[in-house]
Amino acid sequence: MSLSAAEDDSGSEIHSPADIDWHMLDKSKFFFLGAGLFSGVSFALYPVVVLKTRQQVSSAQISCSKMSLSIMRYEGLRGFYRGFGTSLMGTIPARALYMGALEVTKSSVGTATVRLGFSDTTATAIASAAAGLNSAMAAQLVWTPIDVVSQRLMVQGSNSCKNPISTCRYKNGLDAFRKILYADGPKGLYRGFGISILTYAPSNAVWWTSYSVAHKLIWGGLGCSIGKKDENGVIGGPGFKPDPKALIAVQGLSAAMASGVSALITMPLDTIKTRLQVLDGEENGIRRPMTVLQTVRNLVKEGGLAACYRGLGPRWASMSMSATTMITTYEFLKRLSTKRQESLTS
């Protein structure tokens, strides 16, 4: 998305570092390096996801410390990585779809909004929201079946899980995939797909919009101390190259702020989605998938509105750490994947 041209037209605007657009990237290097980098990120953050999932399906409020000690005591370190292999297998293609859709949408929508006469800040916000929405929907085609399988493996053996979706035990991800397919057919693997779209699409739209706005605001606030003025007194002119540490700090702070906003707004939907994918209802001795309405009723019975925010702490921490790591890794990946012949212009 070539938004830098719009920046040049404003002599009083503070410039943030130039974006690396989709057409500037070596696509094969971008996806290959991305698979390796994000696999490492997933490994580091997976235990927090397990904690969040178990808190969401628990029939009572259990603190993170108690949950962690229980897992370590009864399941060992492996308990924090239940379903990780399955999750990793899905992360690679889902992440590739996500990154591709994100960059293509951001570039095309950003260019279109600038041509329509929107300001740079507005164009960036619109492009970021559209890119987040589109990339989340694309990734869920792959991620939902992986999410269903990995989450069932995460809660397997947990004594805090009320009405687990199946009494059978899964040996591994492939065994779970087979048994779900046999019991429920393909729709069993896409259980909660609708609520996943309703959760992740707006969550991503909110996150990327919040991130882009926070990023610009922070650069604006810190520009005087970390930037350089050109002859016109503009902070961060065409040759603006901020200190790498400052760049990472701004990206990390923007990501943490965006994660807080996104987590608070979408937490109830995420809790409902997780319960739909992991828990079953029981009627006349027969287990049946619960509807969204039944899930909401159960949550309200268990703890009112507060029950919808179970796992908010781990989710906020997970989103903040994941987003901070992801965005710094993502920007680093884009710089590694930039074509040699490309020269950035402001």
mmCIF file of C-alpha atoms in Angstrom:
data_model
loop_
_atom_site.group_PDB
_atom_site.id
_atom_site.type_symbol
_atom_site.label_atom_id
_atom_site.label_comp_id
_atom_site.label_asym_id
_atom_site.label_seq_id
_atom_site.Cartn_x
_atom_site.Cartn_y
_atom_site.Cartn_z
ATOM 1 C CA MET A 1 0.000 0.000 0.000
ATOM 2 C CA SER A 2 1.645 3.179 -1.124
ATOM 3 C CA LEU A 3 0.579 5.638 1.539
ATOM 4 C CA SER A 4 3.879 7.476 1.706
ATOM 5 C CA ALA A 5 2.861 9.713 -1.166
ATOM 6 C CA ALA A 6 0.053 11.084 0.951
ATOM 7 C CA GLU A 7 2.553 11.802 3.741
ATOM 8 C CA ASP A 8 4.711 13.895 1.419
ATOM 9 C CA ASP A 9 1.793 16.251 0.805
ATOM 10 C CA SER A 10 1.647 17.212 4.484
ATOM 11 C CA GLY A 11 4.539 19.366 5.605
ATOM 12 C CA SER A 12 3.550 19.356 9.257
ATOM 13 C CA GLU A 13 2.967 15.592 9.616
ATOM 14 C CA ILE A 14 5.236 13.305 11.599
ATOM 15 C CA HIS A 15 6.453 10.485 9.410
ATOM 16 C CA SER A 16 6.609 6.910 10.639
ATOM 17 C CA PRO A 17 9.029 4.433 9.022
ATOM 18 C CA ALA A 18 8.150 3.516 5.453
ATOM 19 C CA ASP A 19 6.024 0.396 4.897
ATOM 20 C CA ILE A 20 7.235 -2.568 2.864
ATOM 21 C CA ASP A 21 4.481 -3.335 0.395
ATOM 22 C CA TRP A 22 3.378 -6.682 -1.061
ATOM 23 C CA HIS A 23 4.991 -6.051 -4.465
ATOM 24 C CA MET A 24 8.374 -5.441 -2.784
ATOM 25 C CA LEU A 25 8.552 -8.944 -1.262
ATOM 26 C CA ASP A 26 10.231 -12.125 -2.449
ATOM 27 C CA LYS A 27 7.150 -14.336 -1.929
ATOM 28 C CA SER A 28 8.923 -17.715 -1.657
ATOM 29 C CA LYS A 29 11.356 -16.362 0.956
ATOM 30 C CA PHE A 30 8.486 -14.605 2.745
ATOM 31 C CA PHE A 31 6.431 -17.787 3.202
ATOM 32 C CA PHE A 32 9.380 -20.141 3.837
ATOM 33 C CA LEU A 33 10.997 -17.960 6.503
ATOM 34 C CA GLY A 34 7.573 -17.137 7.920
ATOM 35 C CA ALA A 35 6.780 -20.810 8.523
ATOM 36 C CA GLY A 36 9.947 -21.259 10.582
ATOM 37 C CA LEU A 37 9.734 -18.014 12.537
ATOM 38 C CA PHE A 38 6.070 -18.336 13.465
ATOM 39 C CA SER A 39 6.436 -22.010 14.417
ATOM 40 C CA GLY A 40 8.938 -20.887 17.038
ATOM 41 C CA VAL A 41 6.546 -18.192 18.260
ATOM 42 C CA SER A 42 3.718 -20.749 18.540
ATOM 43 C CA PHE A 43 5.910 -23.095 20.589
ATOM 44 C CA ALA A 44 6.836 -20.360 23.057
ATOM 45 C CA LEU A 45 3.255 -19.181 23.609
ATOM 46 C CA TYR A 46 1.355 -22.482 23.471
ATOM 47 C CA PRO A 47 1.248 -23.106 27.272
ATOM 48 C CA VAL A 48 -0.656 -19.831 27.760
ATOM 49 C CA VAL A 49 -3.213 -20.941 25.153
ATOM 50 C CA VAL A 50 -3.702 -24.230 27.029
ATOM 51 C CA LEU A 51 -4.329 -22.327 30.273
ATOM 52 C CA LYS A 52 -6.829 -20.016 28.573
ATOM 53 C CA THR A 53 -8.720 -22.919 26.979
ATOM 54 C CA ARG A 54 -8.973 -24.879 30.224
ATOM 55 C CA GLN A 55 -10.205 -21.850 32.123
ATOM 56 C CA GLN A 56 -12.892 -21.224 29.516
ATOM 57 C CA VAL A 57 -14.328 -24.758 29.708
ATOM 58 C CA SER A 58 -14.061 -25.002 33.489
ATOM 59 C CA SER A 59 -17.366 -24.996 35.394
ATOM 60 C CA ALA A 60 -15.766 -22.898 38.163
ATOM 61 C CA GLN A 61 -13.356 -19.994 38.344
ATOM 62 C CA ILE A 62 -9.804 -21.318 38.740
ATOM 63 C CA SER A 63 -6.793 -19.031 38.917
ATOM 64 C CA CYS A 64 -3.914 -19.337 36.461
ATOM 65 C CA SER A 65 -1.488 -20.301 39.225
ATOM 66 C CA LYS A 66 -3.703 -23.122 40.528
ATOM 67 C CA MET A 67 -4.364 -24.343 37.000
ATOM 68 C CA SER A 68 -0.649 -24.308 36.173
ATOM 69 C CA LEU A 69 0.296 -26.182 39.351
ATOM 70 C CA SER A 70 -2.425 -28.768 38.714
ATOM 71 C CA ILE A 71 -1.233 -29.402 35.154
ATOM 72 C CA MET A 72 2.394 -29.652 36.251
ATOM 73 C CA ARG A 73 1.547 -31.971 39.141
ATOM 74 C CA TYR A 74 -0.724 -34.428 37.325
ATOM 75 C CA GLU A 75 0.431 -34.185 33.711
ATOM 76 C CA GLY A 76 3.932 -32.762 33.817
ATOM 77 C CA LEU A 77 5.397 -30.360 31.281
ATOM 78 C CA ARG A 78 3.765 -32.317 28.458
ATOM 79 C CA GLY A 79 0.377 -31.197 29.732
ATOM 80 C CA PHE A 80 1.166 -27.657 28.591
ATOM 81 C CA TYR A 81 1.775 -28.917 25.062
ATOM 82 C CA ARG A 82 -1.226 -31.181 24.524
ATOM 83 C CA GLY A 83 -2.282 -30.873 20.890
ATOM 84 C CA PHE A 84 0.742 -28.794 19.918
ATOM 85 C CA GLY A 85 1.752 -31.069 17.026
ATOM 86 C CA THR A 86 -1.722 -30.790 15.525
ATOM 87 C CA SER A 87 -1.809 -27.049 16.109
ATOM 88 C CA LEU A 88 1.595 -26.612 14.441
ATOM 89 C CA MET A 89 0.507 -28.587 11.357
ATOM 90 C CA GLY A 90 -2.409 -26.224 10.913
ATOM 91 C CA THR A 91 -0.505 -23.080 11.823
ATOM 92 C CA ILE A 92 1.794 -23.238 8.797
ATOM 93 C CA PRO A 93 -0.869 -23.307 6.019
ATOM 94 C CA ALA A 94 -3.236 -21.081 8.020
ATOM 95 C CA ARG A 95 -0.484 -18.529 8.621
ATOM 96 C CA ALA A 96 0.450 -18.585 4.923
ATOM 97 C CA LEU A 97 -3.179 -17.885 3.987
ATOM 98 C CA TYR A 98 -3.385 -15.212 6.669
ATOM 99 C CA MET A 99 -0.228 -13.354 5.643
ATOM 100 C CA GLY A 100 -1.042 -13.542 1.941
ATOM 101 C CA ALA A 101 -4.604 -12.267 2.377
ATOM 102 C CA LEU A 102 -3.419 -9.597 4.831
ATOM 103 C CA GLU A 103 -0.772 -8.099 2.557
ATOM 104 C CA VAL A 104 -2.799 -8.301 -0.666
ATOM 105 C CA THR A 105 -5.878 -6.717 0.944
ATOM 106 C CA LYS A 106 -3.898 -4.043 2.770
ATOM 107 C CA SER A 107 -2.079 -3.097 -0.432
ATOM 108 C CA SER A 108 -5.147 -2.987 -2.700
ATOM 109 C CA VAL A 109 -7.534 -1.313 -0.230
ATOM 110 C CA GLY A 110 -4.865 1.133 0.940
ATOM 111 C CA THR A 111 -4.103 2.254 -2.599
ATOM 112 C CA ALA A 112 -7.813 2.574 -3.428
ATOM 113 C CA THR A 113 -8.595 4.671 -0.340
ATOM 114 C CA VAL A 114 -5.682 7.047 -0.997
ATOM 115 C CA ARG A 115 -6.887 7.538 -4.577
ATOM 116 C CA LEU A 116 -10.362 8.337 -3.225
ATOM 117 C CA GLY A 117 -8.838 11.235 -1.329
ATOM 118 C CA PHE A 118 -8.775 9.896 2.227
ATOM 119 C CA SER A 119 -6.047 11.128 4.550
ATOM 120 C CA ASP A 120 -3.111 8.842 5.236
ATOM 121 C CA THR A 121 -4.279 8.017 8.784
ATOM 122 C CA THR A 122 -7.841 7.242 7.656
ATOM 123 C CA ALA A 123 -6.635 5.214 4.658
ATOM 124 C CA THR A 124 -4.310 3.184 6.887
ATOM 125 C CA ALA A 125 -7.100 2.485 9.402
ATOM 126 C CA ILE A 126 -9.563 1.421 6.681
ATOM 127 C CA ALA A 127 -6.975 -0.768 4.926
ATOM 128 C CA SER A 128 -5.923 -2.362 8.225
ATOM 129 C CA ALA A 129 -9.512 -3.149 9.220
ATOM 130 C CA ALA A 130 -10.311 -4.670 5.806
ATOM 131 C CA ALA A 131 -7.052 -6.657 5.793
ATOM 132 C CA GLY A 132 -7.634 -7.998 9.321
ATOM 133 C CA LEU A 133 -11.199 -9.010 8.481
ATOM 134 C CA ASN A 134 -10.312 -10.703 5.189
ATOM 135 C CA SER A 135 -7.207 -12.502 6.464
ATOM 136 C CA ALA A 136 -9.045 -13.917 9.498
ATOM 137 C CA MET A 137 -11.848 -15.309 7.327
ATOM 138 C CA ALA A 138 -9.362 -16.911 4.941
ATOM 139 C CA ALA A 139 -7.310 -18.479 7.765
ATOM 140 C CA GLN A 140 -10.382 -19.938 9.520
ATOM 141 C CA LEU A 141 -10.995 -22.263 6.564
ATOM 142 C CA VAL A 142 -7.873 -24.135 7.667
ATOM 143 C CA TRP A 143 -7.708 -23.178 11.313
ATOM 144 C CA THR A 144 -11.194 -24.225 12.529
ATOM 145 C CA PRO A 145 -10.692 -28.019 12.055
ATOM 146 C CA ILE A 146 -7.233 -27.734 13.641
ATOM 147 C CA ASP A 147 -8.682 -25.656 16.474
ATOM 148 C CA VAL A 148 -11.399 -28.249 17.167
ATOM 149 C CA VAL A 149 -8.895 -31.123 17.330
ATOM 150 C CA SER A 150 -6.170 -29.316 19.273
ATOM 151 C CA GLN A 151 -8.592 -27.880 21.853
ATOM 152 C CA ARG A 152 -10.048 -31.307 22.587
ATOM 153 C CA LEU A 153 -6.544 -32.605 23.113
ATOM 154 C CA MET A 154 -5.783 -29.607 25.364
ATOM 155 C CA VAL A 155 -8.617 -30.379 27.792
ATOM 156 C CA GLN A 156 -8.291 -34.164 27.658
ATOM 157 C CA GLY A 157 -7.638 -35.449 31.153
ATOM 158 C CA SER A 158 -8.573 -32.148 32.789
ATOM 159 C CA ASN A 159 -10.767 -32.739 35.844
ATOM 160 C CA SER A 160 -12.097 -29.177 35.612
ATOM 161 C CA CYS A 161 -13.763 -29.777 32.251
ATOM 162 C CA LYS A 162 -17.537 -30.076 32.584
ATOM 163 C CA ASN A 163 -19.393 -32.350 30.108
ATOM 164 C CA PRO A 164 -16.459 -32.991 27.736
ATOM 165 C CA ILE A 165 -17.489 -33.526 24.178
ATOM 166 C CA SER A 166 -16.525 -37.202 24.153
ATOM 167 C CA THR A 167 -15.818 -39.853 26.752
ATOM 168 C CA CYS A 168 -13.271 -41.550 24.475
ATOM 169 C CA ARG A 169 -9.595 -40.704 24.729
ATOM 170 C CA TYR A 170 -7.538 -39.563 21.787
ATOM 171 C CA LYS A 171 -4.069 -40.991 21.220
ATOM 172 C CA ASN A 172 -2.963 -38.060 19.073
ATOM 173 C CA GLY A 173 -4.217 -35.489 16.619
ATOM 174 C CA LEU A 174 -4.704 -37.963 13.772
ATOM 175 C CA ASP A 175 -6.677 -40.314 16.027
ATOM 176 C CA ALA A 176 -8.860 -37.393 17.166
ATOM 177 C CA PHE A 177 -9.383 -36.322 13.546
ATOM 178 C CA ARG A 178 -10.521 -39.852 12.586
ATOM 179 C CA LYS A 179 -12.885 -40.237 15.557
ATOM 180 C CA ILE A 180 -14.470 -36.815 15.086
ATOM 181 C CA LEU A 181 -14.936 -37.470 11.369
ATOM 182 C CA TYR A 182 -16.462 -40.893 12.092
ATOM 183 C CA ALA A 183 -18.803 -39.628 14.828
ATOM 184 C CA ASP A 184 -19.945 -36.303 13.370
ATOM 185 C CA GLY A 185 -18.818 -36.223 9.761
ATOM 186 C CA PRO A 186 -17.083 -33.195 8.182
ATOM 187 C CA LYS A 187 -19.385 -30.805 10.051
ATOM 188 C CA GLY A 188 -17.830 -32.054 13.307
ATOM 189 C CA LEU A 189 -14.485 -30.637 12.219
ATOM 190 C CA TYR A 190 -16.097 -27.287 11.459
ATOM 191 C CA ARG A 191 -17.999 -27.123 14.712
ATOM 192 C CA GLY A 192 -18.121 -23.504 15.815
ATOM 193 C CA PHE A 193 -17.010 -22.228 12.388
ATOM 194 C CA GLY A 194 -19.675 -19.516 12.349
ATOM 195 C CA ILE A 195 -18.843 -18.247 15.831
ATOM 196 C CA SER A 196 -15.128 -18.485 14.966
ATOM 197 C CA ILE A 197 -15.674 -16.121 12.051
ATOM 198 C CA LEU A 198 -17.742 -13.853 14.318
ATOM 199 C CA THR A 199 -14.920 -13.943 16.884
ATOM 200 C CA TYR A 200 -11.747 -13.718 14.840
ATOM 201 C CA ALA A 201 -12.878 -11.541 11.934
ATOM 202 C CA PRO A 202 -13.905 -8.542 14.085
ATOM 203 C CA SER A 203 -11.081 -9.296 16.525
ATOM 204 C CA ASN A 204 -8.532 -9.015 13.725
ATOM 205 C CA ALA A 205 -10.224 -5.967 12.244
ATOM 206 C CA VAL A 206 -10.186 -4.258 15.663
ATOM 207 C CA TRP A 207 -6.595 -5.349 16.328
ATOM 208 C CA TRP A 208 -5.089 -4.156 13.043
ATOM 209 C CA THR A 209 -7.041 -0.886 13.151
ATOM 210 C CA SER A 210 -6.022 -0.270 16.786
ATOM 211 C CA TYR A 211 -2.440 -1.201 15.981
ATOM 212 C CA SER A 212 -2.169 1.160 13.016
ATOM 213 C CA VAL A 213 -3.711 4.051 14.981
ATOM 214 C CA ALA A 214 -1.595 3.364 18.106
ATOM 215 C CA HIS A 215 1.526 3.033 15.956
ATOM 216 C CA LYS A 216 1.004 6.464 14.409
ATOM 217 C CA LEU A 217 0.066 8.083 17.730
ATOM 218 C CA ILE A 218 3.151 6.710 19.487
ATOM 219 C CA TRP A 219 5.451 7.803 16.671
ATOM 220 C CA GLY A 220 3.812 11.197 16.862
ATOM 221 C CA GLY A 221 4.326 11.407 20.617
ATOM 222 C CA LEU A 222 7.894 10.126 20.598
ATOM 223 C CA GLY A 223 8.991 11.673 17.321
ATOM 224 C CA CYS A 224 10.688 14.645 18.948
ATOM 225 C CA SER A 225 12.962 12.440 21.068
ATOM 226 C CA ILE A 226 13.826 9.705 18.563
ATOM 227 C CA GLY A 227 13.477 11.350 15.180
ATOM 228 C CA LYS A 228 15.461 13.892 13.225
ATOM 229 C CA LYS A 229 14.177 17.121 11.792
ATOM 230 C CA ASP A 230 14.788 18.106 8.227
ATOM 231 C CA GLU A 231 15.334 21.678 7.037
ATOM 232 C CA ASN A 232 11.581 22.321 7.136
ATOM 233 C CA GLY A 233 11.285 21.193 10.755
ATOM 234 C CA VAL A 234 9.452 17.966 9.836
ATOM 235 C CA ILE A 235 10.166 15.082 12.198
ATOM 236 C CA GLY A 236 11.116 11.965 10.302
ATOM 237 C CA GLY A 237 11.491 13.133 6.765
ATOM 238 C CA PRO A 238 12.180 11.110 3.608
ATOM 239 C CA GLY A 239 15.415 9.642 4.986
ATOM 240 C CA PHE A 240 13.985 8.838 8.400
ATOM 241 C CA LYS A 241 15.661 5.721 9.848
ATOM 242 C CA PRO A 242 14.795 5.286 13.534
ATOM 243 C CA ASP A 243 16.995 3.390 15.950
ATOM 244 C CA PRO A 244 16.183 -0.386 15.703
ATOM 245 C CA LYS A 245 15.518 -0.569 19.465
ATOM 246 C CA ALA A 246 13.076 2.320 19.245
ATOM 247 C CA LEU A 247 11.378 0.675 16.257
ATOM 248 C CA ILE A 248 10.885 -2.608 18.148
ATOM 249 C CA ALA A 249 9.708 -0.782 21.280
ATOM 250 C CA VAL A 250 7.073 1.187 19.360
ATOM 251 C CA GLN A 251 5.878 -1.910 17.519
ATOM 252 C CA GLY A 252 5.667 -3.882 20.769
ATOM 253 C CA LEU A 253 3.794 -1.161 22.677
ATOM 254 C CA SER A 254 1.365 -0.647 19.788
ATOM 255 C CA ALA A 255 0.717 -4.397 19.631
ATOM 256 C CA ALA A 256 0.096 -4.653 23.392
ATOM 257 C CA MET A 257 -2.350 -1.725 23.292
ATOM 258 C CA ALA A 258 -4.198 -3.197 20.309
ATOM 259 C CA SER A 259 -4.385 -6.603 22.041
ATOM 260 C CA GLY A 260 -5.957 -5.088 25.134
ATOM 261 C CA VAL A 261 -8.684 -3.395 23.101
ATOM 262 C CA SER A 262 -9.337 -6.500 20.986
ATOM 263 C CA ALA A 263 -9.373 -8.927 23.963
ATOM 264 C CA LEU A 264 -11.885 -6.862 25.941
ATOM 265 C CA ILE A 265 -14.247 -6.475 22.995
ATOM 266 C CA THR A 266 -14.216 -10.076 21.736
ATOM 267 C CA MET A 267 -13.616 -12.157 24.917
ATOM 268 C CA PRO A 268 -17.264 -13.288 25.376
ATOM 269 C CA LEU A 269 -17.380 -14.536 21.773
ATOM 270 C CA ASP A 270 -14.116 -16.429 22.236
ATOM 271 C CA THR A 271 -15.420 -18.132 25.390
ATOM 272 C CA ILE A 272 -18.642 -19.168 23.632
ATOM 273 C CA LYS A 273 -16.660 -20.451 20.629
ATOM 274 C CA THR A 274 -14.340 -22.551 22.799
ATOM 275 C CA ARG A 275 -17.242 -24.106 24.713
ATOM 276 C CA LEU A 276 -19.126 -24.913 21.508
ATOM 277 C CA GLN A 277 -16.071 -26.720 20.155
ATOM 278 C CA VAL A 278 -15.150 -28.586 23.343
ATOM 279 C CA LEU A 279 -18.302 -29.179 25.428
ATOM 280 C CA ASP A 280 -21.523 -31.112 24.859
ATOM 281 C CA GLY A 281 -24.959 -30.848 26.413
ATOM 282 C CA GLU A 282 -26.902 -33.828 27.727
ATOM 283 C CA GLU A 283 -30.586 -34.438 27.091
ATOM 284 C CA ASN A 284 -32.365 -37.613 28.254
ATOM 285 C CA GLY A 285 -29.028 -39.327 28.662
ATOM 286 C CA ILE A 286 -27.987 -38.479 25.095
ATOM 287 C CA ARG A 287 -25.086 -36.148 24.348
ATOM 288 C CA ARG A 288 -25.878 -33.433 21.831
ATOM 289 C CA PRO A 289 -23.957 -30.439 20.486
ATOM 290 C CA MET A 290 -25.015 -27.290 22.318
ATOM 291 C CA THR A 291 -26.413 -24.273 20.533
ATOM 292 C CA VAL A 292 -25.056 -20.767 21.019
ATOM 293 C CA LEU A 293 -28.119 -19.874 23.122
ATOM 294 C CA GLN A 294 -27.667 -22.905 25.418
ATOM 295 C CA THR A 295 -23.988 -22.083 25.822
ATOM 296 C CA VAL A 296 -24.765 -18.487 26.790
ATOM 297 C CA ARG A 297 -27.436 -19.646 29.260
ATOM 298 C CA ASN A 298 -24.997 -22.054 30.923
ATOM 299 C CA LEU A 299 -22.368 -19.352 31.227
ATOM 300 C CA VAL A 300 -24.832 -16.907 32.785
ATOM 301 C CA LYS A 301 -25.996 -19.613 35.238
ATOM 302 C CA GLU A 302 -22.433 -20.386 36.264
ATOM 303 C CA GLY A 303 -21.295 -16.845 36.940
ATOM 304 C CA GLY A 304 -23.237 -14.192 35.081
ATOM 305 C CA LEU A 305 -21.433 -11.860 32.712
ATOM 306 C CA ALA A 306 -18.154 -12.484 34.536
ATOM 307 C CA ALA A 307 -18.226 -16.123 33.343
ATOM 308 C CA CYS A 308 -17.939 -14.865 29.765
ATOM 309 C CA TYR A 309 -14.611 -13.304 30.732
ATOM 310 C CA ARG A 310 -13.042 -16.423 32.239
ATOM 311 C CA GLY A 311 -9.559 -16.750 30.876
ATOM 312 C CA LEU A 312 -9.347 -13.019 30.078
ATOM 313 C CA GLY A 313 -6.008 -12.728 31.879
ATOM 314 C CA PRO A 314 -4.310 -15.554 29.943
ATOM 315 C CA ARG A 315 -5.993 -14.444 26.709
ATOM 316 C CA TRP A 316 -4.850 -10.855 27.149
ATOM 317 C CA ALA A 317 -1.353 -12.049 28.060
ATOM 318 C CA SER A 318 -1.364 -14.524 25.177
ATOM 319 C CA MET A 319 -2.615 -11.939 22.686
ATOM 320 C CA SER A 320 -0.178 -9.292 23.917
ATOM 321 C CA MET A 321 2.848 -11.604 23.873
ATOM 322 C CA SER A 322 1.768 -13.235 20.636
ATOM 323 C CA ALA A 323 0.979 -9.924 18.961
ATOM 324 C CA THR A 324 4.165 -8.227 20.167
ATOM 325 C CA THR A 325 6.268 -11.187 19.040
ATOM 326 C CA MET A 326 4.243 -11.594 15.871
ATOM 327 C CA ILE A 327 4.416 -7.983 14.730
ATOM 328 C CA THR A 328 8.142 -7.605 15.429
ATOM 329 C CA THR A 329 8.805 -10.978 13.775
ATOM 330 C CA TYR A 330 6.477 -10.057 10.927
ATOM 331 C CA GLU A 331 8.177 -6.737 10.242
ATOM 332 C CA PHE A 332 11.585 -8.426 10.535
ATOM 333 C CA LEU A 333 10.402 -11.123 8.117
ATOM 334 C CA LYS A 334 9.254 -8.512 5.611
ATOM 335 C CA ARG A 335 12.662 -6.843 5.734
ATOM 336 C CA LEU A 336 14.418 -10.178 5.269
ATOM 337 C CA SER A 337 12.151 -10.935 2.309
ATOM 338 C CA THR A 338 12.479 -7.582 0.542
ATOM 339 C CA LYS A 339 13.708 -7.930 -3.007
ATOM 340 C CA ARG A 340 17.289 -6.750 -3.483
ATOM 341 C CA GLN A 341 16.483 -4.420 -6.316
ATOM 342 C CA GLU A 342 13.841 -2.670 -4.301
ATOM 343 C CA SER A 343 14.739 0.814 -3.036
ATOM 344 C CA LEU A 344 12.284 2.275 -0.533
ATOM 345 C CA THR A 345 10.920 5.706 -1.333
ATOM 346 C CA SER A 346 9.100 8.010 1.010
#
